[in-house]
């Protein structure tokens, strides 16, 4: 699904092609950083006391939830909590 018209999509693709590889990498990094800040803001709004390792795991889960099965997340959460309880 897209809400972008074909002519606008082509115009944007043309603009991206005009940029150097390093410019495209910098732009992608800036977009990822902005998206991460939006994720953090949303998590903190939902859970005001979220901090430390719990916040880091929530960021990981929110960012990559679709990439792993629920049972994989359960194992990862368990390992994360064990590591965090050891201070590692």
Short mmCIF file of C-alpha atoms in Angstrom, two decimals:
data_model
loop_
_atom_site.label_atom_id
_atom_site.label_comp_id
_atom_site.label_asym_id
_atom_site.label_seq_id
_atom_site.Cartn_x
_atom_site.Cartn_y
_atom_site.Cartn_z
CA UNK A 1 0.00 0.00 0.00
CA UNK A 2 1.29 3.44 -0.83
CA UNK A 3 -0.08 6.94 -0.59
CA UNK A 4 2.55 8.34 -2.96
CA UNK A 5 1.61 9.14 -6.52
CA UNK A 6 3.81 7.59 -9.24
CA UNK A 7 5.12 10.97 -10.42
CA UNK A 8 6.12 11.96 -6.85
CA UNK A 9 7.79 8.60 -6.29
CA UNK A 10 9.79 9.02 -9.51
CA UNK A 11 10.77 12.59 -8.58
CA UNK A 12 12.03 11.43 -5.16
CA UNK A 13 13.95 8.53 -6.70
CA UNK A 14 15.58 10.95 -9.13
CA UNK A 15 16.59 13.24 -6.25
CA UNK A 16 18.07 10.32 -4.27
CA UNK A 17 20.06 9.17 -7.31
CA UNK A 18 21.64 12.63 -7.55
CA UNK A 19 23.08 12.30 -4.03
CA UNK A 20 26.42 10.66 -3.36
CA UNK A 21 26.60 7.37 -1.51
CA UNK A 22 27.83 9.06 1.66
CA UNK A 23 24.97 11.58 1.51
CA UNK A 24 22.46 8.74 1.22
CA UNK A 25 24.05 6.92 4.17
CA UNK A 26 23.98 10.09 6.30
CA UNK A 27 20.31 10.64 5.43
CA UNK A 28 19.43 7.03 6.27
CA UNK A 29 21.25 7.29 9.62
CA UNK A 30 19.43 10.52 10.43
CA UNK A 31 16.08 8.93 9.56
CA UNK A 32 16.84 5.89 11.74
CA UNK A 33 17.88 8.14 14.62
CA UNK A 34 14.66 10.15 14.32
CA UNK A 35 12.58 6.96 14.18
CA UNK A 36 14.38 5.64 17.29
CA UNK A 37 13.64 8.87 19.17
CA UNK A 38 9.97 8.55 18.20
CA UNK A 39 9.95 4.95 19.48
CA UNK A 40 11.52 6.07 22.79
CA UNK A 41 9.02 8.90 23.17
CA UNK A 42 6.12 6.52 22.54
CA UNK A 43 7.45 3.94 25.00
CA UNK A 44 7.95 6.57 27.69
CA UNK A 45 4.46 7.94 27.12
CA UNK A 46 3.02 4.43 27.53
CA UNK A 47 5.29 3.59 30.51
CA UNK A 48 6.58 6.77 32.23
CA UNK A 49 8.90 4.87 34.59
CA UNK A 50 10.61 2.82 31.87
CA UNK A 51 14.39 3.20 32.05
CA UNK A 52 17.69 1.37 31.82
CA UNK A 53 17.74 -2.20 30.56
CA UNK A 54 13.94 -2.40 30.44
CA UNK A 55 13.84 0.62 28.11
CA UNK A 56 16.61 -0.81 25.93
CA UNK A 57 14.77 -4.13 25.60
CA UNK A 58 11.49 -2.34 24.82
CA UNK A 59 13.25 -0.37 22.07
CA UNK A 60 14.67 -3.60 20.65
CA UNK A 61 11.30 -5.31 20.77
CA UNK A 62 9.40 -2.36 19.27
CA UNK A 63 11.98 -2.01 16.48
CA UNK A 64 12.41 -5.68 15.56
CA UNK A 65 9.21 -7.42 16.76
CA UNK A 66 8.18 -8.48 13.26
CA UNK A 67 11.56 -10.11 12.62
CA UNK A 68 11.26 -12.87 15.23
CA UNK A 69 8.63 -15.34 16.40
CA UNK A 70 6.96 -14.77 19.81
CA UNK A 71 8.78 -17.74 21.36
CA UNK A 72 12.10 -16.26 20.21
CA UNK A 73 11.18 -13.03 22.02
CA UNK A 74 10.34 -15.00 25.16
CA UNK A 75 13.77 -16.67 25.12
CA UNK A 76 15.50 -13.37 24.41
CA UNK A 77 13.60 -11.62 27.21
CA UNK A 78 14.61 -14.39 29.64
CA UNK A 79 18.28 -14.17 28.63
CA UNK A 80 18.16 -10.37 28.82
CA UNK A 81 16.67 -10.46 32.34
CA UNK A 82 19.26 -12.99 33.54
CA UNK A 83 22.09 -10.87 32.17
CA UNK A 84 20.59 -7.72 33.64
CA UNK A 85 20.17 -9.32 37.07
CA UNK A 86 23.88 -10.26 37.03
CA UNK A 87 24.79 -6.68 36.19
CA UNK A 88 26.30 -7.66 32.82
#
